[in-house]
């Protein structure tokens, strides 16, 4: 056996004996389910899952956690939810690194991130509610981080495209963000990449929903709120401690459709068609295109909404559910630094979580 193979074998057997990282997974939905699959790959050999939970049930028993059908089983069986028991499972493990992985969208859980960090656990999250939420919550998080815990937030923006890490690295090197612009939503990217006036917007939206590109209630995407949360996260990483109400958000959902239940909204999607068709035709007549952009300028002014862009704009060269982030900085000031690629999807998001967990050791 070569020295390299021997070293790899020794390291693999060591990681089986004493995993360096003990982890609790909160959320076994689309992203959490993909993360569980990654845990069964050699890349995750140093991680031992000691607890997993959905919103109603949880599991801390070793054999049950190792079961490849854990996600399905948790839907029917398991103990009642109790965060204390999950933290107890982390405490009982002798791994040197203990991490809570939040693959939910729960704002209640997100409010506990700072407390967990202060108690000595690390937190890795796809949940944007804290870092992209109100300013006091974000400040509490910063205070907890100043005392040592690590917060893996790569999955919160661009499904793990290296955006947050790049921004932090640039700042660390003394560079400063001047402007940020881009398409931060996979579903809105798809909708406006496809919308060419040949079919009504509502038909396209129904198709996007069938393909799983939108949330079950597409207003979560069309409202622009999710994009606004991502812009807040990036703005704060760049040094602009903005409040949510400092982000101007243009919703694509007309006022009269906002209070309806989901079924009623879905039955009235055609009401979106007229106004968007008019804007599309006007843009086209001027040789432009419509894109749902997030923008941050040098003075910290933040806006999210539908923009008419020239045909040469970088956002007109996106495919599928691509995200795009164009960063102009003091050193990238002639041409922006552009990060682009699939900005949604369970596998890449779960990989971003895994990368953040592995980076803890
Ligand atoms: N899907 C993507 O491509 C993508 C990309 C980037 C980021 N994200 C983010 O990743 C997170 C998860 O997204 P998803 O698509 O996986 O959502 P999802 O399929 O709806 O799954 C959410 C999971 O969270 C669980 N949950 C809710 N409250 C909980 C609680 N208090 N304790 C434990 N579990 C709880 C749910 O439990 P039940 O099963 O019991 O309801 C469900 O298992 C969200 O914050 C989302 O914004 C998703």
Short mmCIF file of C-alpha atoms and ligand atoms in Angstrom, two decimals:
data_model
loop_
_atom_site.label_atom_id
_atom_site.label_comp_id
_atom_site.label_asym_id
_atom_site.label_seq_id
_atom_site.Cartn_x
_atom_site.Cartn_y
_atom_site.Cartn_z
CA UNK A 1 0.00 0.00 0.00
CA UNK A 2 1.34 3.44 -0.88
CA UNK A 3 2.08 5.90 1.89
CA UNK A 4 -0.82 8.07 0.70
CA UNK A 5 -3.31 5.16 0.70
CA UNK A 6 -2.09 4.02 4.10
CA UNK A 7 -2.54 7.52 5.49
CA UNK A 8 -6.04 7.74 3.98
CA UNK A 9 -7.00 4.32 5.38
CA UNK A 10 -5.67 5.26 8.82
CA UNK A 11 -7.53 8.53 8.73
CA UNK A 12 -10.77 6.80 7.58
CA UNK A 13 -10.59 4.20 10.34
CA UNK A 14 -9.78 6.89 12.92
CA UNK A 15 -12.81 8.93 11.82
CA UNK A 16 -15.03 5.84 12.16
CA UNK A 17 -13.78 5.22 15.69
CA UNK A 18 -14.03 8.75 17.02
CA UNK A 19 -15.86 11.21 14.82
CA UNK A 20 -14.48 14.70 15.26
CA UNK A 21 -17.89 16.32 14.91
CA UNK A 22 -21.17 15.52 16.65
CA UNK A 23 -24.19 16.98 14.91
CA UNK A 24 -27.89 17.52 15.43
CA UNK A 25 -30.00 18.12 12.32
CA UNK A 26 -33.13 20.25 12.61
CA UNK A 27 -35.37 19.90 9.56
CA UNK A 28 -35.63 16.80 7.40
CA UNK A 29 -37.44 18.41 4.47
CA UNK A 30 -36.03 18.91 0.99
CA UNK A 31 -32.65 20.28 2.14
CA UNK A 32 -32.41 18.24 5.37
CA UNK A 33 -33.22 15.08 3.40
CA UNK A 34 -30.43 15.82 0.90
CA UNK A 35 -28.08 16.48 3.83
CA UNK A 36 -28.92 13.08 5.36
CA UNK A 37 -27.93 11.47 2.04
CA UNK A 38 -24.60 13.32 2.09
CA UNK A 39 -23.98 12.05 5.62
CA UNK A 40 -23.82 8.56 4.15
CA UNK A 41 -20.94 9.48 1.85
CA UNK A 42 -17.21 9.16 2.68
CA UNK A 43 -16.87 12.96 2.69
CA UNK A 44 -18.92 13.05 5.89
CA UNK A 45 -16.92 10.33 7.68
CA UNK A 46 -15.86 12.70 10.46
CA UNK A 47 -19.46 13.59 11.37
CA UNK A 48 -21.64 11.61 13.78
CA UNK A 49 -25.34 12.40 13.74
CA UNK A 50 -26.61 12.27 17.33
CA UNK A 51 -30.06 13.73 16.79
CA UNK A 52 -32.49 14.65 14.02
CA UNK A 53 -35.88 16.32 14.07
CA UNK A 54 -38.72 17.58 11.97
CA UNK A 55 -41.34 19.98 13.36
CA UNK A 56 -43.20 17.29 15.31
CA UNK A 57 -40.84 14.39 16.03
CA UNK A 58 -37.22 13.69 16.78
CA UNK A 59 -34.81 10.79 17.07
CA UNK A 60 -31.68 10.34 19.17
CA UNK A 61 -31.17 6.56 19.05
CA UNK A 62 -28.01 5.51 17.25
CA UNK A 63 -29.52 2.64 15.19
CA UNK A 64 -32.53 4.72 14.15
CA UNK A 65 -30.30 7.64 13.14
CA UNK A 66 -28.19 5.32 10.98
CA UNK A 67 -31.31 4.07 9.17
CA UNK A 68 -31.34 5.31 5.57
CA UNK A 69 -35.11 5.75 5.81
CA UNK A 70 -34.79 8.03 8.86
CA UNK A 71 -36.45 10.96 7.08
CA UNK A 72 -39.52 8.91 6.11
CA UNK A 73 -39.68 7.18 9.50
CA UNK A 74 -39.63 10.50 11.36
CA UNK A 75 -42.89 11.42 9.64
CA UNK A 76 -44.64 8.61 11.54
CA UNK A 77 -42.44 7.61 14.48
CA UNK A 78 -40.11 9.20 16.97
CA UNK A 79 -40.11 11.10 20.24
CA UNK A 80 -41.99 14.33 20.77
CA UNK A 81 -39.99 17.46 19.90
CA UNK A 82 -37.77 18.66 22.71
CA UNK A 83 -34.70 20.78 21.95
CA UNK A 84 -33.28 20.06 25.43
CA UNK A 85 -33.05 16.32 24.68
CA UNK A 86 -31.27 17.02 21.38
CA UNK A 87 -28.74 19.30 23.09
CA UNK A 88 -28.32 16.60 25.77
CA UNK A 89 -27.38 14.12 23.00
CA UNK A 90 -24.71 16.56 21.81
CA UNK A 91 -23.43 17.06 25.36
CA UNK A 92 -23.22 13.30 25.94
CA UNK A 93 -20.95 12.81 22.92
CA UNK A 94 -17.18 13.04 23.30
CA UNK A 95 -16.57 14.73 19.92
CA UNK A 96 -14.52 17.89 20.23
CA UNK A 97 -16.82 19.86 17.92
CA UNK A 98 -20.58 20.03 18.48
CA UNK A 99 -22.82 21.57 15.87
CA UNK A 100 -26.51 22.26 15.40
CA UNK A 101 -27.56 22.27 11.74
CA UNK A 102 -30.70 24.27 11.01
CA UNK A 103 -32.32 23.15 7.75
CA UNK A 104 -35.69 24.70 8.56
CA UNK A 105 -37.28 28.06 7.78
CA UNK A 106 -38.44 28.43 11.40
CA UNK A 107 -38.00 31.92 12.82
CA UNK A 108 -38.56 30.50 16.33
CA UNK A 109 -35.57 28.17 15.94
CA UNK A 110 -33.48 30.94 14.36
CA UNK A 111 -34.02 33.07 17.45
CA UNK A 112 -32.19 30.39 19.44
CA UNK A 113 -29.04 30.43 17.28
CA UNK A 114 -27.32 33.09 19.40
CA UNK A 115 -28.19 31.24 22.60
CA UNK A 116 -26.75 27.99 21.21
CA UNK A 117 -23.57 29.77 20.16
CA UNK A 118 -23.27 31.34 23.60
CA UNK A 119 -23.64 27.84 25.11
CA UNK A 120 -20.61 26.59 23.15
CA UNK A 121 -22.27 24.86 20.18
CA UNK A 122 -21.51 25.84 16.62
CA UNK A 123 -24.42 26.56 14.29
CA UNK A 124 -24.63 25.83 10.56
CA UNK A 125 -27.75 27.07 8.85
CA UNK A 126 -29.77 27.30 5.65
CA UNK A 127 -32.34 29.28 7.64
CA UNK A 128 -32.16 33.00 6.78
CA UNK A 129 -34.51 34.21 9.50
CA UNK A 130 -31.84 35.45 11.91
CA UNK A 131 -29.04 36.82 9.70
CA UNK A 132 -31.66 38.26 7.32
CA UNK A 133 -34.16 39.24 10.01
CA UNK A 134 -34.56 42.25 12.27
CA UNK A 135 -31.52 44.24 13.31
CA UNK A 136 -31.58 43.49 17.07
CA UNK A 137 -31.58 39.73 16.30
CA UNK A 138 -28.64 40.15 13.93
CA UNK A 139 -26.76 42.24 16.54
CA UNK A 140 -27.34 39.52 19.16
CA UNK A 141 -25.86 37.04 16.71
CA UNK A 142 -22.78 39.24 16.16
CA UNK A 143 -22.33 39.56 19.94
CA UNK A 144 -22.53 35.76 20.38
CA UNK A 145 -20.00 35.27 17.57
CA UNK A 146 -17.59 37.71 19.19
CA UNK A 147 -17.38 35.20 22.07
CA UNK A 148 -16.06 32.37 19.94
CA UNK A 149 -18.79 30.23 18.31
CA UNK A 150 -18.77 29.66 14.56
CA UNK A 151 -21.77 30.36 12.33
CA UNK A 152 -21.87 28.57 8.98
CA UNK A 153 -24.22 30.59 6.80
CA UNK A 154 -23.01 29.72 3.26
CA UNK A 155 -26.33 28.02 2.43
CA UNK A 156 -28.43 31.09 3.20
CA UNK A 157 -27.60 32.93 -0.05
CA UNK A 158 -27.21 31.48 -3.54
CA UNK A 159 -27.66 27.92 -2.22
CA UNK A 160 -23.99 27.86 -1.34
CA UNK A 161 -22.49 29.69 -4.33
CA UNK A 162 -19.33 31.27 -2.87
CA UNK A 163 -20.83 34.71 -2.35
CA UNK A 164 -20.77 35.27 1.39
CA UNK A 165 -17.30 33.76 1.69
CA UNK A 166 -16.03 35.98 -1.15
CA UNK A 167 -17.48 39.13 0.41
CA UNK A 168 -15.88 38.30 3.77
CA UNK A 169 -12.54 37.53 2.17
CA UNK A 170 -12.52 40.78 0.21
CA UNK A 171 -13.30 42.76 3.38
CA UNK A 172 -10.60 40.88 5.28
CA UNK A 173 -8.13 42.04 2.63
CA UNK A 174 -9.20 45.65 3.08
CA UNK A 175 -11.36 45.79 -0.04
CA UNK A 176 -14.76 47.47 0.25
CA UNK A 177 -18.01 46.78 -1.55
CA UNK A 178 -19.14 49.68 -3.70
CA UNK A 179 -22.21 48.19 -5.35
CA UNK A 180 -23.92 44.84 -5.43
CA UNK A 181 -26.44 43.80 -8.03
CA UNK A 182 -27.94 40.54 -9.09
CA UNK A 183 -30.62 37.93 -9.37
CA UNK A 184 -30.90 36.24 -5.98
CA UNK A 185 -33.93 34.00 -6.50
CA UNK A 186 -33.92 30.76 -8.50
CA UNK A 187 -37.67 30.89 -9.12
CA UNK A 188 -37.74 34.57 -10.20
CA UNK A 189 -34.67 33.94 -12.33
CA UNK A 190 -36.47 31.09 -14.12
CA UNK A 191 -39.68 33.10 -14.56
CA UNK A 192 -38.03 36.13 -16.16
CA UNK A 193 -35.46 34.12 -18.15
CA UNK A 194 -38.42 32.31 -19.74
CA UNK A 195 -40.98 35.11 -20.02
CA UNK A 196 -40.89 36.25 -23.65
CA UNK A 197 -44.49 37.35 -24.11
CA UNK A 198 -45.39 34.19 -26.08
CA UNK A 199 -47.42 32.82 -23.19
CA UNK A 200 -49.15 34.49 -20.24
CA UNK A 201 -47.06 34.96 -17.10
CA UNK A 202 -49.64 32.91 -15.14
CA UNK A 203 -49.06 29.87 -17.40
CA UNK A 204 -45.34 30.12 -16.85
CA UNK A 205 -45.85 30.47 -13.11
CA UNK A 206 -48.02 27.35 -13.02
CA UNK A 207 -45.31 25.46 -14.90
CA UNK A 208 -42.59 26.71 -12.53
CA UNK A 209 -44.70 25.60 -9.58
CA UNK A 210 -45.20 22.12 -11.11
CA UNK A 211 -41.44 21.83 -11.61
CA UNK A 212 -40.92 22.63 -7.91
CA UNK A 213 -39.10 25.90 -8.71
CA UNK A 214 -41.50 27.99 -6.61
CA UNK A 215 -42.74 27.52 -3.08
CA UNK A 216 -46.15 25.78 -2.83
CA UNK A 217 -47.52 29.31 -2.27
CA UNK A 218 -45.75 31.22 -5.09
CA UNK A 219 -46.43 34.52 -3.31
CA UNK A 220 -43.45 33.68 -1.06
CA UNK A 221 -41.29 34.09 -4.18
CA UNK A 222 -43.25 36.83 -5.96
CA UNK A 223 -43.40 39.07 -2.87
CA UNK A 224 -39.64 39.67 -3.11
CA UNK A 225 -39.33 39.14 0.67
CA UNK A 226 -36.97 36.18 0.33
CA UNK A 227 -34.73 38.17 -2.01
CA UNK A 228 -34.83 41.08 0.46
CA UNK A 229 -33.63 38.77 3.26
CA UNK A 230 -30.70 37.63 1.11
CA UNK A 231 -29.84 41.23 0.24
CA UNK A 232 -29.90 42.10 3.96
CA UNK A 233 -27.53 39.21 4.72
CA UNK A 234 -25.09 40.33 2.04
CA UNK A 235 -25.36 44.03 2.89
CA UNK A 236 -24.63 43.26 6.55
CA UNK A 237 -21.64 41.08 5.53
CA UNK A 238 -20.40 44.06 3.52
CA UNK A 239 -20.63 46.38 6.54
CA UNK A 240 -24.07 47.96 6.04
CA UNK A 241 -26.09 47.14 9.16
CA UNK A 242 -29.46 47.72 7.51
CA UNK A 243 -32.89 47.29 9.05
CA UNK A 244 -35.42 45.27 7.01
CA UNK A 245 -37.51 48.42 6.43
CA UNK A 246 -34.47 50.03 4.77
CA UNK A 247 -34.79 47.59 1.88
CA UNK A 248 -37.32 48.87 -0.63
CA UNK A 249 -39.25 45.86 -1.89
CA UNK A 250 -41.45 45.78 -4.97
CA UNK A 251 -43.89 42.89 -4.67
CA UNK A 252 -45.25 41.31 -7.83
CA UNK A 253 -48.39 40.30 -5.92
CA UNK A 254 -51.19 42.84 -6.34
CA UNK A 255 -52.71 44.11 -3.06
CA UNK A 256 -56.06 42.41 -3.67
CA UNK A 257 -54.43 38.96 -3.99
CA UNK A 258 -52.29 39.16 -0.86
CA UNK A 259 -54.84 38.13 1.77
CA UNK A 260 -56.28 35.11 -0.08
CA UNK A 261 -55.73 31.50 0.88
CA UNK A 262 -53.39 29.58 -1.45
CA UNK A 263 -56.12 27.85 -3.47
CA UNK A 264 -57.99 31.09 -4.06
CA UNK A 265 -54.76 32.81 -5.10
CA UNK A 266 -53.88 30.01 -7.52
CA UNK A 267 -57.32 30.26 -9.10
CA UNK A 268 -56.76 33.97 -9.84
CA UNK A 269 -53.20 33.89 -11.24
CA UNK A 270 -54.45 35.37 -14.53
CA UNK A 271 -54.81 38.71 -12.74
CA UNK A 272 -50.99 38.94 -12.78
CA UNK A 273 -50.90 38.78 -16.59
CA UNK A 274 -52.10 42.21 -17.75
CA UNK A 275 -49.71 44.48 -15.81
CA UNK A 276 -46.69 42.26 -16.52
CA UNK A 277 -47.53 41.97 -20.23
CA UNK A 278 -47.64 45.78 -20.45
CA UNK A 279 -44.27 46.17 -18.73
CA UNK A 280 -42.76 43.45 -20.89
CA UNK A 281 -44.03 45.06 -24.12
CA UNK A 282 -42.71 48.50 -23.08
CA UNK A 283 -39.29 47.06 -22.23
CA UNK A 284 -39.16 45.09 -25.47
CA UNK A 285 -40.09 48.16 -27.55
CA UNK A 286 -37.00 49.91 -26.08
CA UNK A 287 -34.80 46.87 -26.78
CA UNK A 288 -34.69 45.89 -23.10
CA UNK A 289 -35.72 42.98 -20.89
CA UNK A 290 -37.27 42.52 -17.44
CA UNK A 291 -35.28 41.03 -14.58
CA UNK A 292 -36.06 40.80 -10.85
CA UNK A 293 -32.97 42.42 -9.37
CA UNK A 294 -31.59 43.08 -5.93
CA UNK A 295 -29.41 46.19 -5.71
CA UNK A 296 -27.27 47.82 -3.08
CA UNK A 297 -25.44 51.07 -3.76
CA UNK A 298 -22.43 52.73 -2.17
CA UNK A 299 -24.59 54.70 0.27
CA UNK A 300 -26.27 51.52 1.51
CA UNK A 301 -29.50 52.11 -0.41
CA UNK A 302 -31.09 48.73 -1.01
CA UNK A 303 -33.85 47.85 -3.43
CA UNK A 304 -35.47 44.65 -4.65
CA UNK A 305 -37.83 44.62 -7.62
CA UNK A 306 -38.53 44.27 -11.31
CA UNK A 307 -36.15 46.31 -13.47
CA UNK A 308 -35.98 47.00 -17.19
CA UNK A 309 -32.40 46.23 -18.19
CA UNK A 310 -30.68 46.67 -21.55
CA UNK A 311 -30.25 43.55 -23.70
CA UNK A 312 -26.50 43.66 -22.95
CA UNK A 313 -27.00 43.48 -19.16
CA UNK A 314 -25.27 40.45 -17.53
CA UNK A 315 -28.59 39.34 -15.98
CA UNK A 316 -29.95 38.68 -19.50
CA UNK A 317 -27.37 35.90 -19.87
CA UNK A 318 -28.77 33.61 -17.17
CA UNK A 319 -30.13 30.10 -17.67
CA UNK A 320 -32.72 28.06 -15.77
CA UNK A 321 -32.75 28.95 -12.10
CA UNK A 322 -29.29 30.59 -12.13
CA UNK A 323 -28.45 33.22 -9.55
CA UNK A 324 -26.04 36.03 -10.27
CA UNK A 325 -24.11 38.32 -7.93
CA UNK A 326 -22.12 41.21 -9.44
CA UNK A 327 -19.82 42.84 -6.89
CA UNK A 328 -18.07 46.13 -7.61
CA UNK A 329 -15.43 46.92 -5.03
CA UNK A 330 -12.62 49.39 -4.63
CA UNK A 331 -10.32 46.83 -6.30
CA UNK A 332 -12.84 45.27 -8.70
CA UNK A 333 -13.96 48.64 -10.01
CA UNK A 334 -13.45 48.47 -13.77
CA UNK A 335 -15.42 45.27 -14.20
CA UNK A 336 -17.44 43.72 -11.38
CA UNK A 337 -16.55 40.37 -9.86
CA UNK A 338 -19.43 38.15 -11.01
CA UNK A 339 -20.48 34.95 -9.28
CA UNK A 340 -23.10 32.97 -11.16
CA UNK A 341 -24.59 29.49 -11.12
CA UNK A 342 -27.46 27.37 -9.87
CA UNK A 343 -28.83 29.26 -6.88
CA UNK A 344 -31.38 26.72 -5.67
CA UNK A 345 -31.66 23.00 -5.25
CA UNK A 346 -31.44 20.55 -2.38
CA UNK A 347 -28.13 18.92 -3.33
CA UNK A 348 -26.07 22.08 -3.68
CA UNK A 349 -27.69 23.61 -0.59
CA UNK A 350 -27.00 20.47 1.46
CA UNK A 351 -23.43 20.50 0.17
CA UNK A 352 -23.06 24.07 1.41
CA UNK A 353 -24.20 22.89 4.86
CA UNK A 354 -21.74 19.99 4.75
CA UNK A 355 -18.91 22.30 3.70
CA UNK A 356 -19.62 24.61 6.64
CA UNK A 357 -19.75 21.67 9.06
CA UNK A 358 -16.46 20.21 7.79
CA UNK A 359 -14.85 23.65 8.02
CA UNK A 360 -15.39 23.57 11.80
CA UNK A 361 -12.41 21.27 12.27
N1 LIG B 1 -34.93 24.17 -1.14
C1 LIG B 1 -33.88 24.88 -1.56
O1 LIG B 1 -33.41 24.75 -2.72
C2 LIG B 1 -33.21 25.85 -0.63
C3 LIG B 1 -32.07 26.55 -1.07
C4 LIG B 1 -31.41 27.41 -0.18
C5 LIG B 1 -31.89 27.57 1.11
N2 LIG B 1 -33.03 26.89 1.50
C6 LIG B 1 -33.49 27.10 2.86
O2 LIG B 1 -33.37 25.87 3.56
C7 LIG B 1 -34.37 25.77 4.58
C8 LIG B 1 -35.14 24.47 4.38
O3 LIG B 1 -35.73 24.49 3.08
P1 LIG B 1 -36.51 23.19 2.53
O4 LIG B 1 -36.75 23.46 1.10
O5 LIG B 1 -35.81 21.95 2.94
O6 LIG B 1 -37.90 23.31 3.34
P2 LIG B 1 -38.94 22.14 3.66
O7 LIG B 1 -38.86 21.05 2.66
O8 LIG B 1 -40.24 22.82 3.90
O9 LIG B 1 -38.41 21.52 5.05
C9 LIG B 1 -38.43 22.21 6.24
C10 LIG B 1 -38.20 21.24 7.36
O10 LIG B 1 -38.12 21.97 8.59
C11 LIG B 1 -38.85 21.23 9.56
N3 LIG B 1 -39.17 22.09 10.70
C12 LIG B 1 -39.96 23.18 10.77
N4 LIG B 1 -39.98 23.68 12.03
C13 LIG B 1 -39.17 22.87 12.76
C14 LIG B 1 -38.78 22.84 14.11
N5 LIG B 1 -39.23 23.73 15.00
N6 LIG B 1 -37.93 21.87 14.52
C15 LIG B 1 -37.46 20.95 13.65
N7 LIG B 1 -37.80 20.92 12.35
C16 LIG B 1 -38.65 21.86 11.92
C17 LIG B 1 -40.06 20.73 8.80
O11 LIG B 1 -40.72 19.72 9.53
P3 LIG B 1 -42.06 19.00 8.97
O12 LIG B 1 -41.58 18.04 7.93
O13 LIG B 1 -42.62 18.34 10.17
O14 LIG B 1 -42.93 20.10 8.43
C18 LIG B 1 -39.34 20.22 7.54
O15 LIG B 1 -38.79 18.95 7.79
C19 LIG B 1 -35.24 27.03 4.42
O16 LIG B 1 -34.82 28.00 5.33
C20 LIG B 1 -34.97 27.47 2.98
O17 LIG B 1 -35.16 28.86 2.80
C21 LIG B 1 -33.68 26.03 0.67
#
